[in-house]
mmCIF file of C-alpha atoms in Angstrom:
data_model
loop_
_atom_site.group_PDB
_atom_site.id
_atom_site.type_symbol
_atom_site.label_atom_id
_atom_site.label_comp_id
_atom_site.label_asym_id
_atom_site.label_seq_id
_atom_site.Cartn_x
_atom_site.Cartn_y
_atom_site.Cartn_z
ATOM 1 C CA UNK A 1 -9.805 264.826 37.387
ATOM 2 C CA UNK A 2 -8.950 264.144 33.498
ATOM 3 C CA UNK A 3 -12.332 263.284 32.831
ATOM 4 C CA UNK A 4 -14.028 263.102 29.652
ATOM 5 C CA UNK A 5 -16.960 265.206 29.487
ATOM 6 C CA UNK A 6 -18.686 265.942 26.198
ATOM 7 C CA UNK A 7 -20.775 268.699 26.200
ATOM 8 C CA UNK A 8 -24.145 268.003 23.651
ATOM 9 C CA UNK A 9 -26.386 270.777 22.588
ATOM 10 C CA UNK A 10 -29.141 271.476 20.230
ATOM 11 C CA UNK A 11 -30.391 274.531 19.467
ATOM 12 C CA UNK A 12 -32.480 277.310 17.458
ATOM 13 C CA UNK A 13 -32.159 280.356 15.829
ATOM 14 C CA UNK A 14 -33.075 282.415 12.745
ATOM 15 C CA UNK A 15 -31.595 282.964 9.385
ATOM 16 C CA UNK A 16 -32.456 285.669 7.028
ATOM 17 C CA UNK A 17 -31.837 287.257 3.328
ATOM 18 C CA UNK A 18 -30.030 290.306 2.969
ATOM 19 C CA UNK A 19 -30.422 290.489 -1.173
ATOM 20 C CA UNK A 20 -31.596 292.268 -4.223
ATOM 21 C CA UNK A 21 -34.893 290.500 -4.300
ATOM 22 C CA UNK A 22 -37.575 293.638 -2.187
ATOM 23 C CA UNK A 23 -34.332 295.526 -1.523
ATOM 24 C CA UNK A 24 -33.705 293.541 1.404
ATOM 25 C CA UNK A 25 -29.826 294.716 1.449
ATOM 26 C CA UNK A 26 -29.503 297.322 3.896
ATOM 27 C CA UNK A 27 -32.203 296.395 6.847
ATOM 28 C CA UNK A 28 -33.278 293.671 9.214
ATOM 29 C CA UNK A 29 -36.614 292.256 7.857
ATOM 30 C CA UNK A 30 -38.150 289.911 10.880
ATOM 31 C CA UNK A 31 -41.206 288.651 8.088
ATOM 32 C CA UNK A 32 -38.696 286.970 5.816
ATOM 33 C CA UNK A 33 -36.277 285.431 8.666
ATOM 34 C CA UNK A 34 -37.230 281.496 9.183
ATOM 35 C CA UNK A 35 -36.055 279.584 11.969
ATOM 36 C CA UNK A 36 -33.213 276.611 11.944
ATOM 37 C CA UNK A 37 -32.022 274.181 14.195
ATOM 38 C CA UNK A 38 -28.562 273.288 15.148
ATOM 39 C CA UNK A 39 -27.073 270.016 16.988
ATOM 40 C CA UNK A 40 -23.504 269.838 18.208
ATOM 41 C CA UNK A 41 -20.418 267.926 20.657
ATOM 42 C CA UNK A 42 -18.096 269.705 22.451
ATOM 43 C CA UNK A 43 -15.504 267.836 24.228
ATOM 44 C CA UNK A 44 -12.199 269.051 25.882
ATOM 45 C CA UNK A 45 -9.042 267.766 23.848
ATOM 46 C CA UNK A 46 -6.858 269.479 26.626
ATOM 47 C CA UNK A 47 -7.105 272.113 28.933
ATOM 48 C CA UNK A 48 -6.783 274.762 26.494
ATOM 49 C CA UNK A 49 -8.958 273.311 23.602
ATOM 50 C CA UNK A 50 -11.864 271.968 22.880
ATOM 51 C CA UNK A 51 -12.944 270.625 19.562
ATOM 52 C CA UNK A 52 -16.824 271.160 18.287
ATOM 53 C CA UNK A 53 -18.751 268.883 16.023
ATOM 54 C CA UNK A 54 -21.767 270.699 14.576
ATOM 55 C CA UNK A 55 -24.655 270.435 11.752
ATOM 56 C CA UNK A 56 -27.414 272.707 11.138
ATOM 57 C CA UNK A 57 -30.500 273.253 8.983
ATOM 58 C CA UNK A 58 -32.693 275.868 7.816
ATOM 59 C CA UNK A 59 -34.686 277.823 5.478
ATOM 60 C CA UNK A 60 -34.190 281.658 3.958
ATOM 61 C CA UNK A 61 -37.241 282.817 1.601
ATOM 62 C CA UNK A 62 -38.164 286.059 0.020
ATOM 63 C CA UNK A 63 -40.675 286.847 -1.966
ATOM 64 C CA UNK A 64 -41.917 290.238 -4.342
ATOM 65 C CA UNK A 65 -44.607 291.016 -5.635
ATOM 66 C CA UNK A 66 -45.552 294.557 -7.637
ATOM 67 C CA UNK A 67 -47.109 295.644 -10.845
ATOM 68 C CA UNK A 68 -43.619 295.241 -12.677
ATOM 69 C CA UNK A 69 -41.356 292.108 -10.669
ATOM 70 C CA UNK A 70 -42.716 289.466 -9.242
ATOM 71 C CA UNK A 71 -39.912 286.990 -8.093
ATOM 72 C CA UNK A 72 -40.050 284.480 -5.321
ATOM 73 C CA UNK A 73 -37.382 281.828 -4.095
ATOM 74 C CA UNK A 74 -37.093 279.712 -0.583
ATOM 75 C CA UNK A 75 -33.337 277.612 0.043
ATOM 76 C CA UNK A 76 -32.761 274.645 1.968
ATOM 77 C CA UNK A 77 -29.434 275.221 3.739
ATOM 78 C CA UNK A 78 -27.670 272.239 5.223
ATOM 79 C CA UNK A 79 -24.342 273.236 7.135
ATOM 80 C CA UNK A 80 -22.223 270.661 8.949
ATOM 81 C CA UNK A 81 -18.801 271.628 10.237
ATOM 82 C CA UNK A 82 -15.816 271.588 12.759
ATOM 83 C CA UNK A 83 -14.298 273.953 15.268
ATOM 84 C CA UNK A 84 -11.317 274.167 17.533
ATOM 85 C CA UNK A 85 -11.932 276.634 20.333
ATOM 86 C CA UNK A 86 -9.305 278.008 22.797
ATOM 87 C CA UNK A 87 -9.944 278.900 26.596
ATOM 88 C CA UNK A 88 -7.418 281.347 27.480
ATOM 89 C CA UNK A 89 -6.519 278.721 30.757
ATOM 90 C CA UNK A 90 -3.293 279.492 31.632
ATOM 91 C CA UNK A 91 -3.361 283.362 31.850
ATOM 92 C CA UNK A 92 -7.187 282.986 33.781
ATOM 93 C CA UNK A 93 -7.873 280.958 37.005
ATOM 94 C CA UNK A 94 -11.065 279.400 36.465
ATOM 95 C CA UNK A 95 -11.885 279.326 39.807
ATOM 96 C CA UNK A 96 -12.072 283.304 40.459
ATOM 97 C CA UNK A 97 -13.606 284.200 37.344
ATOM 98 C CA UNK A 98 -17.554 284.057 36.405
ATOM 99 C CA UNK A 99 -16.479 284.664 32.649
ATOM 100 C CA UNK A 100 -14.563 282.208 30.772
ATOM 101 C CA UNK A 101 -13.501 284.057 27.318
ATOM 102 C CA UNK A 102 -12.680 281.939 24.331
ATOM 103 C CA UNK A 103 -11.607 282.033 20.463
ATOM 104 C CA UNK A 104 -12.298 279.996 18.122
ATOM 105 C CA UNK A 105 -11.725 278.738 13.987
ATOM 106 C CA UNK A 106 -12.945 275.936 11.666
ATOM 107 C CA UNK A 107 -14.430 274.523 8.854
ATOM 108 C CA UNK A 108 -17.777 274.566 7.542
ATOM 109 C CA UNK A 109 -19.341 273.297 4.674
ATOM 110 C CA UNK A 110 -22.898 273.920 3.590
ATOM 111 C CA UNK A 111 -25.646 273.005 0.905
ATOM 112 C CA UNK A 112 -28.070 275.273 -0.580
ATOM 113 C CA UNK A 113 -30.895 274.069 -2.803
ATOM 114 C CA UNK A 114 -33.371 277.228 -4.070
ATOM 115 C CA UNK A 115 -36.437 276.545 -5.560
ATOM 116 C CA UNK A 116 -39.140 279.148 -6.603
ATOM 117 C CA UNK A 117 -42.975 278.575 -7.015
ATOM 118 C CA UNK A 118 -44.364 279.246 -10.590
ATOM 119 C CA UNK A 119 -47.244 276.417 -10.252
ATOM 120 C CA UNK A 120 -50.493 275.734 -8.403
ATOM 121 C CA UNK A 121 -50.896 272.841 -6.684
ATOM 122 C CA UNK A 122 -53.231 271.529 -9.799
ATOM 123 C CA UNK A 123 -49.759 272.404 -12.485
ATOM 124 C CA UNK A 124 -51.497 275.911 -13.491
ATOM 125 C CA UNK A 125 -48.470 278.372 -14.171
ATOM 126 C CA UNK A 126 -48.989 281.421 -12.737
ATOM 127 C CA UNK A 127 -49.122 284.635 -14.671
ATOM 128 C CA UNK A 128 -49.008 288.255 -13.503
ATOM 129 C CA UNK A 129 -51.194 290.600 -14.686
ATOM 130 C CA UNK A 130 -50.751 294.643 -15.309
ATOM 131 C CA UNK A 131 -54.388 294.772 -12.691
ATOM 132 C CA UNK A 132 -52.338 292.748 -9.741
ATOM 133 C CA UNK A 133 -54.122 289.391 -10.362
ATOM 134 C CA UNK A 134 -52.433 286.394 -11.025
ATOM 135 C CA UNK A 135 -54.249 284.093 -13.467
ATOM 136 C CA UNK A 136 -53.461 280.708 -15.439
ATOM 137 C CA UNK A 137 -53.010 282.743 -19.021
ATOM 138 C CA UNK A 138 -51.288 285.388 -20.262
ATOM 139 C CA UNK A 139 -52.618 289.139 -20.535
ATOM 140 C CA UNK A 140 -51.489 289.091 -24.126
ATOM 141 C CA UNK A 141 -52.764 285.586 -25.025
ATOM 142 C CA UNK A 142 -55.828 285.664 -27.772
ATOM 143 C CA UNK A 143 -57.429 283.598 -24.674
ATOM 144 C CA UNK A 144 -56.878 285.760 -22.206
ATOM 145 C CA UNK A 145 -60.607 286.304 -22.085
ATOM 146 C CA UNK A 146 -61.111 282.767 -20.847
ATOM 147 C CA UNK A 147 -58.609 283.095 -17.859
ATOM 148 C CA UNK A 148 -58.943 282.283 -14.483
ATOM 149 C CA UNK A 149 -57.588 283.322 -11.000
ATOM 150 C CA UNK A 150 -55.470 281.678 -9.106
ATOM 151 C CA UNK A 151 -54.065 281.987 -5.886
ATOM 152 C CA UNK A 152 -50.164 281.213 -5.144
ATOM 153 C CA UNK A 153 -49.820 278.185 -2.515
ATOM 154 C CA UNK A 154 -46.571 279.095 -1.561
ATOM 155 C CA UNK A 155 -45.249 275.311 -2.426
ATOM 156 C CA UNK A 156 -41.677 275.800 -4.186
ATOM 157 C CA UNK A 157 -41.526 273.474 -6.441
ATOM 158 C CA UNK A 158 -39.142 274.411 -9.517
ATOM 159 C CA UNK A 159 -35.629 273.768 -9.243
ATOM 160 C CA UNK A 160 -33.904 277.652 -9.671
ATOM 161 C CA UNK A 161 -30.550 275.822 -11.304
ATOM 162 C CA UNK A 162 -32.447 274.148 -13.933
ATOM 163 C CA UNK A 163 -34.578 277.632 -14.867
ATOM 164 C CA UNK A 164 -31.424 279.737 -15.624
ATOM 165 C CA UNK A 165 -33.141 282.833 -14.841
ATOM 166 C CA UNK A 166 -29.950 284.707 -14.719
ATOM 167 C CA UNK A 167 -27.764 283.055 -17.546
ATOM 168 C CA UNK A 168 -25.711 281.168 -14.636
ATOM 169 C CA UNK A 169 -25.686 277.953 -15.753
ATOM 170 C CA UNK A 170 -25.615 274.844 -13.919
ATOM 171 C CA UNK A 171 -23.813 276.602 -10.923
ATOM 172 C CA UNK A 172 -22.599 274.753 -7.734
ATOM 173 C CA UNK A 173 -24.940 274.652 -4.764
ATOM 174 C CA UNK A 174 -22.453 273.342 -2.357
ATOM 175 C CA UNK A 175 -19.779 275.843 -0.597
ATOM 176 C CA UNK A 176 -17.650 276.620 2.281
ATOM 177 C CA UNK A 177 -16.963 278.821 5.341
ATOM 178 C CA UNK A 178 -13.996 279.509 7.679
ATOM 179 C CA UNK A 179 -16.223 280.499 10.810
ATOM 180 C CA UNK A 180 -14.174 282.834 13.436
ATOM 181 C CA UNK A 181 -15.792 283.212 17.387
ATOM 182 C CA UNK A 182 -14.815 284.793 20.108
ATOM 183 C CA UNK A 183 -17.474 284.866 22.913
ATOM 184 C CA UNK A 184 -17.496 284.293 26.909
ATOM 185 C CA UNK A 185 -18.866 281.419 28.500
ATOM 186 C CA UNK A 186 -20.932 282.755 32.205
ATOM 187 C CA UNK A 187 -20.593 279.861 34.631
ATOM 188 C CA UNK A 188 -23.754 280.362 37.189
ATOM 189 C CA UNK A 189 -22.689 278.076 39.696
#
């Protein structure tokens, strides 16, 4: 009854941003989570363990706007990674139990590439006026007279690393994470 059974799963969920951009620190904000998709293998390596194979990919955005910031960024994340799970099998008997606890470590690593959007779709940079508006010159330009308005199309386009908005340099957009689970598998039948 050693068989080999892989267990293949996609799925979705949502990510969000918890950051200074809005003050989204401290509190759940469902209008800037975005949705990401997951693909994995399971498959038993004994008993005890199984072994996981995922990857994963998704958005986060966030975007402010008021009379004195107005800041804007969306990130691609990427995330592929490995997991070793353990099934608690020798002190349960599988066959009397409708919950099947588990633990579980690894290794993830994951990509992150942030862009913001300071350009209509026609290469007009986008200024922010003192009134609210956003037009394609500067209040204090000697043509600010001849501005017009524009409208943001929500296309990121500019590369965040190469702006150096915050004096960071060409910083590393690749990282990693040692994920930890514990959870309970329900077996319906």
């Amino acid at each position: 009854s050693n068989v080999f059974r892989p267990r293949i799963g996609l799925g979705v969920g949502t990510m969000a941003y918890y950051g200074e951009i809005q003050n989204y620190q401290r509190k759940f904000v469902p209008t800037v989570s975005r949705y990401y998709g997951t693909a994995f293998v399971n498959f038993p390596m004994t008993r005890y363990f199984n072994a996981e194979f995922s990857a994963s990919y998704g958005k986060v955005a966030a975007n402010e706007r008021s009379l004195t910031r107005n800041l804007n960024f969306e990130s691609r994340i990427r995330m592929a990674g490995v997991q070793l799970f353990y099934n608690f099998h020798p002190f349960l008997k599988a066959q009397r139990s409708l919950l099947h606890p588990f633990i579980g470590v690894g290794f993830t690593s994951f990509e992150f590439l942030s862009k913001t959007d300071l350009y209509d779709a026609n290469g007009n940079q986008y200024y922010y006026w003192s009134d609210g508006s956003i037009m394609n010159v500067d209040e204090d330009s000697p043509l600010a007279s001849t501005a017009t308005e524009l409208q943001r199309d929500y296309t990121y386009e500019t590369d965040l690393r190469e702006q150096n908005l915050d004096s960071l340099g060409d910083y590393r957009e690749q990282s990693f994470a040692i994920p930890f689970t514990i959870g309970s598998e329900w077996h319906l039948s």
